[in-house]
GROMACS .gro file of C-alpha atoms in nm:
model
  347
    1MET     CA    1   0.000   0.000   0.000
    2VAL     CA    2   0.120   0.348  -0.082
    3TRP     CA    3  -0.008   0.679   0.058
    4SER     CA    4  -0.037   0.967  -0.187
    5ARG     CA    5  -0.188   1.315  -0.194
    6PRO     CA    6  -0.433   1.357  -0.481
    7THR     CA    7  -0.472   1.659  -0.703
    8VAL     CA    8  -0.761   1.871  -0.574
    9ASN     CA    9  -0.986   2.092  -0.787
   10GLY     CA   10  -1.271   2.314  -0.681
   11VAL     CA   11  -1.335   2.458  -0.335
   12PRO     CA   12  -1.316   2.198  -0.056
   13PRO     CA   13  -1.530   2.219   0.258
   14SER     CA   14  -1.413   2.430   0.549
   15ALA     CA   15  -1.220   2.262   0.832
   16ARG     CA   16  -1.438   2.040   1.050
   17CYS     CA   17  -1.465   1.720   1.254
   18ALA     CA   18  -1.750   1.488   1.357
   19HIS     CA   19  -1.891   1.521   1.002
   20THR     CA   20  -1.975   1.234   0.767
   21THR     CA   21  -1.833   1.131   0.431
   22THR     CA   22  -2.051   0.881   0.248
   23SER     CA   23  -1.996   0.703  -0.083
   24CYS     CA   24  -2.306   0.700  -0.305
   25CYS     CA   25  -2.344   0.649  -0.680
   26GLY     CA   26  -1.974   0.697  -0.751
   27LYS     CA   27  -1.943   1.021  -0.552
   28LEU     CA   28  -1.854   1.118  -0.198
   29PHE     CA   29  -2.097   1.332   0.002
   30VAL     CA   30  -1.968   1.534   0.300
   31PHE     CA   31  -2.233   1.663   0.539
   32GLY     CA   32  -2.235   1.866   0.860
   33GLY     CA   33  -1.987   1.850   1.146
   34TRP     CA   34  -1.831   2.087   1.397
   35ASN     CA   35  -1.571   2.351   1.310
   36GLY     CA   36  -1.451   2.415   1.665
   37SER     CA   37  -1.704   2.686   1.742
   38ARG     CA   38  -2.031   2.592   1.575
   39MET     CA   39  -2.224   2.307   1.417
   40LEU     CA   40  -2.269   2.285   1.040
   41ASN     CA   41  -2.528   2.152   0.795
   42ASP     CA   42  -2.365   2.224   0.460
   43LEU     CA   43  -2.337   1.960   0.188
   44HIS     CA   44  -2.037   1.910  -0.038
   45VAL     CA   45  -1.976   1.655  -0.314
   46VAL     CA   46  -1.642   1.526  -0.438
   47HIS     CA   47  -1.596   1.344  -0.770
   48CYS     CA   48  -1.297   1.108  -0.777
   49THR     CA   49  -1.113   1.020  -1.096
   50PRO     CA   50  -0.814   0.781  -1.119
   51ASP     CA   51  -0.475   0.794  -1.291
   52PRO     CA   52  -0.376   1.040  -1.165
   53VAL     CA   53  -0.607   1.049  -0.865
   54THR     CA   54  -0.799   1.376  -0.878
   55LEU     CA   55  -1.064   1.508  -0.643
   56THR     CA   56  -1.308   1.769  -0.772
   57TRP     CA   57  -1.520   1.944  -0.510
   58SER     CA   58  -1.859   2.108  -0.567
   59LYS     CA   59  -2.137   2.249  -0.350
   60PRO     CA   60  -2.466   2.128  -0.498
   61VAL     CA   61  -2.795   2.314  -0.496
   62THR     CA   62  -3.065   2.117  -0.314
   63ASN     CA   63  -3.440   2.153  -0.265
   64GLY     CA   64  -3.660   2.059   0.028
   65PRO     CA   65  -3.604   2.109   0.403
   66VAL     CA   66  -3.233   2.078   0.484
   67PRO     CA   67  -3.157   1.893   0.811
   68GLU     CA   68  -3.070   2.114   1.108
   69ILE     CA   69  -2.705   2.177   1.196
   70ARG     CA   70  -2.544   1.876   1.361
   71ALA     CA   71  -2.232   1.677   1.441
   72GLY     CA   72  -2.178   1.321   1.554
   73HIS     CA   73  -2.461   1.205   1.326
   74THR     CA   74  -2.458   0.923   1.070
   75VAL     CA   75  -2.526   0.933   0.696
   76THR     CA   76  -2.581   0.595   0.532
   77ALA     CA   77  -2.635   0.526   0.161
   78VAL     CA   78  -2.938   0.315   0.067
   79GLY     CA   79  -2.934   0.288  -0.311
   80ALA     CA   80  -2.930   0.644  -0.443
   81LYS     CA   81  -3.059   0.790  -0.116
   82LEU     CA   82  -2.872   0.916   0.190
   83PHE     CA   83  -3.028   0.856   0.533
   84VAL     CA   84  -2.922   1.113   0.796
   85PHE     CA   85  -2.988   1.011   1.156
   86GLY     CA   86  -2.927   1.171   1.495
   87GLY     CA   87  -2.629   1.369   1.620
   88GLY     CA   88  -2.635   1.691   1.818
   89ASP     CA   89  -2.700   2.053   1.719
   90GLY     CA   90  -2.515   2.226   2.004
   91SER     CA   91  -2.823   2.268   2.223
   92GLN     CA   92  -2.978   1.921   2.214
   93TYR     CA   93  -2.927   1.569   2.091
   94LEU     CA   94  -3.134   1.450   1.796
   95ASN     CA   95  -3.311   1.137   1.676
   96ASP     CA   96  -3.469   1.275   1.362
   97LEU     CA   97  -3.436   1.108   1.023
   98HIS     CA   98  -3.380   1.293   0.694
   99ILE     CA   99  -3.335   1.156   0.343
  100LEU     CA  100  -3.153   1.309   0.046
  101ASP     CA  101  -3.239   1.171  -0.298
  102THR     CA  102  -2.906   1.212  -0.476
  103GLU     CA  103  -3.069   1.178  -0.820
  104THR     CA  104  -3.306   1.472  -0.770
  105MET     CA  105  -3.105   1.643  -0.490
  106VAL     CA  106  -3.424   1.685  -0.286
  107TRP     CA  107  -3.423   1.664   0.095
  108SER     CA  108  -3.719   1.526   0.289
  109GLN     CA  109  -3.783   1.453   0.655
  110ALA     CA  110  -3.893   1.094   0.713
  111TYR     CA  111  -4.175   1.005   0.949
  112VAL     CA  112  -4.129   0.647   1.054
  113ALA     CA  113  -4.357   0.391   1.223
  114GLY     CA  114  -4.253   0.214   1.541
  115THR     CA  115  -4.041   0.335   1.833
  116SER     CA  116  -3.728   0.516   1.717
  117PRO     CA  117  -3.395   0.515   1.903
  118GLY     CA  118  -3.351   0.781   2.168
  119ALA     CA  119  -3.163   1.099   2.077
  120ARG     CA  120  -2.790   1.032   2.053
  121SER     CA  121  -2.454   1.115   1.900
  122ARG     CA  122  -2.144   0.912   1.796
  123HIS     CA  123  -2.353   0.602   1.729
  124THR     CA  124  -2.322   0.382   1.420
  125CYS     CA  125  -2.578   0.316   1.148
  126THR     CA  126  -2.495   0.032   0.908
  127LEU     CA  127  -2.687  -0.104   0.608
  128VAL     CA  128  -2.751  -0.480   0.584
  129GLY     CA  129  -2.973  -0.565   0.287
  130ASN     CA  130  -3.263  -0.322   0.317
  131ARG     CA  131  -3.223  -0.268   0.692
  132LEU     CA  132  -3.030  -0.004   0.885
  133PHE     CA  133  -2.879  -0.120   1.214
  134VAL     CA  134  -2.828   0.159   1.472
  135PHE     CA  135  -2.603   0.063   1.762
  136GLY     CA  136  -2.476   0.249   2.067
  137GLY     CA  137  -2.395   0.618   2.095
  138GLY     CA  138  -2.441   0.862   2.380
  139ASP     CA  139  -2.589   1.184   2.511
  140ASP     CA  140  -2.526   1.405   2.815
  141THR     CA  141  -2.652   1.148   3.063
  142ARG     CA  142  -2.564   0.803   2.936
  143VAL     CA  143  -2.399   0.587   2.676
  144TYR     CA  144  -2.594   0.310   2.507
  145ASN     CA  145  -2.556  -0.047   2.390
  146ASP     CA  146  -2.905  -0.077   2.246
  147LEU     CA  147  -2.977  -0.199   1.894
  148TYR     CA  148  -3.249  -0.065   1.665
  149VAL     CA  149  -3.335  -0.169   1.310
  150LEU     CA  150  -3.497   0.049   1.044
  151ASN     CA  151  -3.665  -0.133   0.757
  152THR     CA  152  -3.607   0.107   0.467
  153GLU     CA  153  -3.886  -0.048   0.258
  154THR     CA  154  -4.165  -0.031   0.518
  155MET     CA  155  -4.004   0.269   0.694
  156SER     CA  156  -4.059   0.121   1.037
  157TRP     CA  157  -3.833   0.095   1.343
  158SER     CA  158  -3.800  -0.219   1.555
  159ARG     CA  159  -3.586  -0.324   1.849
  160PRO     CA  160  -3.489  -0.687   1.793
  161THR     CA  161  -3.430  -0.947   2.060
  162THR     CA  162  -3.074  -1.075   2.039
  163LYS     CA  163  -2.884  -1.372   2.177
  164GLY     CA  164  -2.529  -1.396   2.304
  165PRO     CA  165  -2.312  -1.146   2.493
  166VAL     CA  166  -2.422  -0.790   2.408
  167PRO     CA  167  -2.128  -0.546   2.375
  168PRO     CA  168  -2.091  -0.301   2.665
  169ALA     CA  169  -2.228   0.050   2.613
  170ARG     CA  170  -2.007   0.272   2.395
  171TRP     CA  171  -1.983   0.571   2.164
  172GLY     CA  172  -1.722   0.664   1.905
  173HIS     CA  173  -1.692   0.299   1.798
  174THR     CA  174  -1.719   0.152   1.448
  175THR     CA  175  -1.964  -0.104   1.309
  176THR     CA  176  -1.859  -0.253   0.975
  177LEU     CA  177  -2.046  -0.495   0.747
  178VAL     CA  178  -1.789  -0.767   0.676
  179ASP     CA  179  -2.003  -0.995   0.457
  180GLN     CA  180  -2.370  -1.024   0.360
  181HIS     CA  181  -2.496  -1.058   0.716
  182ARG     CA  182  -2.223  -1.005   0.979
  183LEU     CA  183  -2.139  -0.678   1.155
  184LEU     CA  184  -1.805  -0.616   1.329
  185VAL     CA  185  -1.814  -0.373   1.626
  186PHE     CA  186  -1.475  -0.244   1.742
  187GLY     CA  187  -1.357  -0.009   2.017
  188GLY     CA  188  -1.507   0.319   2.129
  189HIS     CA  189  -1.545   0.481   2.472
  190ASP     CA  190  -1.777   0.357   2.746
  191GLY     CA  191  -1.794   0.684   2.944
  192THR     CA  192  -1.484   0.601   3.148
  193PHE     CA  193  -1.251   0.382   2.944
  194MET     CA  194  -1.126   0.354   2.589
  195LEU     CA  195  -1.204   0.011   2.442
  196ASN     CA  196  -1.036  -0.224   2.198
  197ASP     CA  197  -1.273  -0.519   2.223
  198PHE     CA  198  -1.452  -0.651   1.918
  199TYR     CA  199  -1.785  -0.824   1.869
  200ILE     CA  200  -1.961  -0.988   1.575
  201LEU     CA  201  -2.337  -0.963   1.523
  202ASP     CA  202  -2.490  -1.226   1.295
  203THR     CA  203  -2.792  -1.034   1.162
  204GLY     CA  204  -2.950  -1.354   1.031
  205SER     CA  205  -2.975  -1.524   1.369
  206MET     CA  206  -2.946  -1.195   1.566
  207THR     CA  207  -2.666  -1.347   1.774
  208TRP     CA  208  -2.378  -1.154   1.932
  209ALA     CA  209  -2.035  -1.313   1.986
  210GLN     CA  210  -1.720  -1.160   2.131
  211LEU     CA  211  -1.384  -1.231   1.968
  212HIS     CA  212  -1.107  -1.287   2.225
  213PRO     CA  213  -0.735  -1.246   2.150
  214GLY     CA  214  -0.561  -1.580   2.178
  215SER     CA  215  -0.877  -1.790   2.191
  216LYS     CA  216  -1.113  -1.947   1.941
  217PRO     CA  217  -1.390  -1.709   1.826
  218ASP     CA  218  -1.741  -1.794   1.939
  219VAL     CA  219  -1.874  -1.781   1.582
  220GLY     CA  220  -1.724  -1.755   1.237
  221GLY     CA  221  -1.374  -1.860   1.136
  222PRO     CA  222  -1.167  -2.129   1.306
  223THR     CA  223  -0.862  -1.928   1.408
  224SER     CA  224  -0.783  -1.679   1.679
  225PRO     CA  225  -0.701  -1.314   1.611
  226VAL     CA  226  -0.332  -1.260   1.548
  227GLY     CA  227  -0.259  -0.902   1.458
  228ILE     CA  228  -0.034  -0.722   1.220
  229SER     CA  229   0.017  -0.352   1.192
  230VAL     CA  230   0.016  -0.282   0.821
  231SER     CA  231   0.337  -0.172   0.652
  232ILE     CA  232   0.261   0.118   0.420
  233SER     CA  233   0.499   0.327   0.214
  234GLY     CA  234   0.460   0.696   0.148
  235THR     CA  235   0.361   0.962   0.400
  236PRO     CA  236   0.047   0.882   0.602
  237PRO     CA  237  -0.191   1.151   0.723
  238PRO     CA  238  -0.015   1.323   1.015
  239SER     CA  239  -0.084   1.255   1.380
  240PRO     CA  240  -0.075   1.610   1.523
  241LEU     CA  241   0.104   1.515   1.845
  242SER     CA  242   0.269   1.857   1.865
  243GLN     CA  243  -0.070   2.025   1.891
  244SER     CA  244  -0.251   2.057   2.221
  245PRO     CA  245  -0.582   1.871   2.204
  246PRO     CA  246  -0.897   2.039   2.332
  247ALA     CA  247  -0.893   2.050   2.712
  248TYR     CA  248  -1.212   1.861   2.777
  249ALA     CA  249  -1.206   1.558   3.007
  250PRO     CA  250  -1.445   1.265   2.976
  251PRO     CA  251  -1.726   1.319   3.224
  252PRO     CA  252  -1.718   1.103   3.538
  253VAL     CA  253  -1.945   0.802   3.543
  254HIS     CA  254  -2.198   0.735   3.814
  255PRO     CA  255  -2.155   0.380   3.947
  256GLY     CA  256  -2.523   0.306   3.900
  257SER     CA  257  -2.749   0.323   3.599
  258LEU     CA  258  -3.093   0.456   3.529
  259PRO     CA  259  -3.374   0.199   3.551
  260GLY     CA  260  -3.449   0.055   3.209
  261ILE     CA  261  -3.151   0.226   3.044
  262GLN     CA  262  -2.874   0.014   2.893
  263GLY     CA  263  -2.576   0.230   2.978
  264PRO     CA  264  -2.410   0.407   3.270
  265LEU     CA  265  -2.527   0.745   3.389
  266LEU     CA  266  -2.288   1.026   3.301
  267VAL     CA  267  -2.245   1.343   3.501
  268PRO     CA  268  -2.252   1.635   3.255
  269SER     CA  269  -1.906   1.778   3.190
  270SER     CA  270  -1.797   2.140   3.192
  271PRO     CA  271  -1.828   2.295   2.940
  272PRO     CA  272  -2.160   2.125   2.865
  273ALA     CA  273  -2.137   1.832   2.625
  274VAL     CA  274  -2.474   1.915   2.470
  275GLY     CA  275  -2.483   1.851   2.098
  276GLY     CA  276  -2.175   1.636   2.082
  277ALA     CA  277  -1.889   1.886   2.047
  278PRO     CA  278  -1.702   1.788   2.365
  279LEU     CA  279  -1.787   1.426   2.287
  280VAL     CA  280  -1.557   1.467   1.988
  281ALA     CA  281  -1.284   1.617   2.205
  282GLN     CA  282  -1.307   1.338   2.460
  283PHE     CA  283  -1.113   1.115   2.221
  284LEU     CA  284  -0.818   1.344   2.276
  285SER     CA  285  -0.838   1.451   2.638
  286PRO     CA  286  -0.496   1.472   2.808
  287GLN     CA  287  -0.672   1.465   3.146
  288SER     CA  288  -0.768   1.099   3.115
  289PRO     CA  289  -0.501   0.912   3.317
  290PRO     CA  290  -0.324   0.620   3.152
  291ALA     CA  291  -0.464   0.378   3.409
  292GLN     CA  292  -0.812   0.452   3.280
  293GLN     CA  293  -0.745   0.386   2.913
  294GLN     CA  294  -0.862   0.025   2.951
  295PRO     CA  295  -1.126  -0.128   3.180
  296PRO     CA  296  -1.005  -0.304   3.498
  297GLY     CA  297  -0.941  -0.672   3.438
  298ALA     CA  298  -0.920  -0.632   3.061
  299GLN     CA  299  -0.679  -0.871   2.891
  300ALA     CA  300  -0.365  -0.691   2.782
  301ALA     CA  301  -0.276  -0.771   2.424
  302ALA     CA  302   0.078  -0.854   2.323
  303PRO     CA  303   0.254  -0.580   2.122
  304GLN     CA  304   0.136  -0.572   1.761
  305GLN     CA  305  -0.134  -0.831   1.833
  306ILE     CA  306  -0.448  -0.615   1.815
  307PRO     CA  307  -0.509  -0.240   1.782
  308SER     CA  308  -0.477  -0.040   2.103
  309PRO     CA  309  -0.788   0.102   2.281
  310ARG     CA  310  -0.934   0.397   2.091
  311ALA     CA  311  -1.242   0.591   1.983
  312GLY     CA  312  -1.321   0.810   1.683
  313HIS     CA  313  -1.137   0.581   1.443
  314THR     CA  314  -1.261   0.447   1.109
  315ALA     CA  315  -1.302   0.086   0.994
  316THR     CA  316  -1.377   0.029   0.625
  317LEU     CA  317  -1.417  -0.293   0.426
  318VAL     CA  318  -1.174  -0.291   0.131
  319GLY     CA  319  -1.118  -0.600  -0.082
  320GLY     CA  320  -1.265  -0.835   0.175
  321ARG     CA  321  -1.062  -0.699   0.468
  322VAL     CA  322  -1.142  -0.431   0.725
  323VAL     CA  323  -0.895  -0.140   0.723
  324LEU     CA  324  -0.883   0.033   1.062
  325PHE     CA  325  -0.721   0.377   1.082
  326GLY     CA  326  -0.652   0.639   1.346
  327GLY     CA  327  -0.869   0.759   1.632
  328GLY     CA  328  -0.769   0.885   1.975
  329ASP     CA  329  -0.681   0.703   2.298
  330GLY     CA  330  -0.739   0.980   2.553
  331SER     CA  331  -0.377   1.099   2.554
  332LYS     CA  332  -0.281   1.122   2.188
  333ILE     CA  333  -0.420   1.116   1.835
  334LEU     CA  334  -0.335   0.803   1.638
  335ASN     CA  335  -0.244   0.745   1.274
  336ASP     CA  336  -0.168   0.372   1.275
  337CYS     CA  337  -0.333   0.137   1.026
  338TRP     CA  338  -0.447  -0.223   1.078
  339PHE     CA  339  -0.607  -0.497   0.868
  340PHE     CA  340  -0.872  -0.742   0.995
  341ASP     CA  341  -0.957  -1.051   0.793
  342PRO     CA  342  -1.322  -1.145   0.870
  343ALA     CA  343  -1.279  -1.486   0.705
  344THR     CA  344  -1.013  -1.598   0.954
  345HIS     CA  345  -1.071  -1.345   1.236
  346ASN     CA  346  -0.704  -1.245   1.210
  347TRP     CA  347  -0.575  -0.891   1.266
   0.00000   0.00000   0.00000
């Protein structure tokens, strides 16, 4: 693998984080985010051409009601449509659903049957067939490990009953479709600790299984995870270790939990975490002591065996393997890259 910087044409979006970039119909759509002082709801499109790799940015004209400003949301492609769910607008967390038809460039707000997920940010929303699976996320008071499913044909929400060990509550994790029916959940932050555990959800049988380093996986391939950190030539995107990260600490966690809520109660931080901006910064907080980077009793992985605990990373299926990149571990920003083979469960 070789890193390279493409030629860029047009006017790119302004600087931001906690936005989304979604591939749809041969183009990339960038929506929303947080620029350090305010939330955004602008839409940008980039056309990619190979040999040499060239990115051409444009800002399309749309019709219909544009979603409110937000960060920490998800945007998932379903055919030629983009489904925008949740996030925070700086004053409240959201659980609204908006759809952009990329063929007509018309926005619409969706009104869906069933009970929708609670308002949240830094969750995941992953397409399996015609269903969107929303997992985890957080708000000012709790982090979640609940699972909701949106049927995009009937436009109805459901909360399925699952079997097996449900992943602990988390936000800032990734959920990646690794084949036609299995979802891989990795890492995130549980309100106190950074995580580097990984779980598989079989969406056919609705069964969870945790993959343990050095032991046989509960479901799937026959081998145990043995990791490699990928060797890549060229210059990777920088890890800005010389820059001071935002001085927000993860909020303390109450030892109890609210009745009926799957996730620990969080004491609001200062400044307020409303809308998800400090949630972004919590990946980077220098005030999180090293002893709290991993839950007590967690199995320490051998060097180079599995990725270190982190949140705010990405995990993308490329050529049958999951490519994990970056994130933050509470003390520094990361720019390492790992491969996961879902056929053998090897890192």
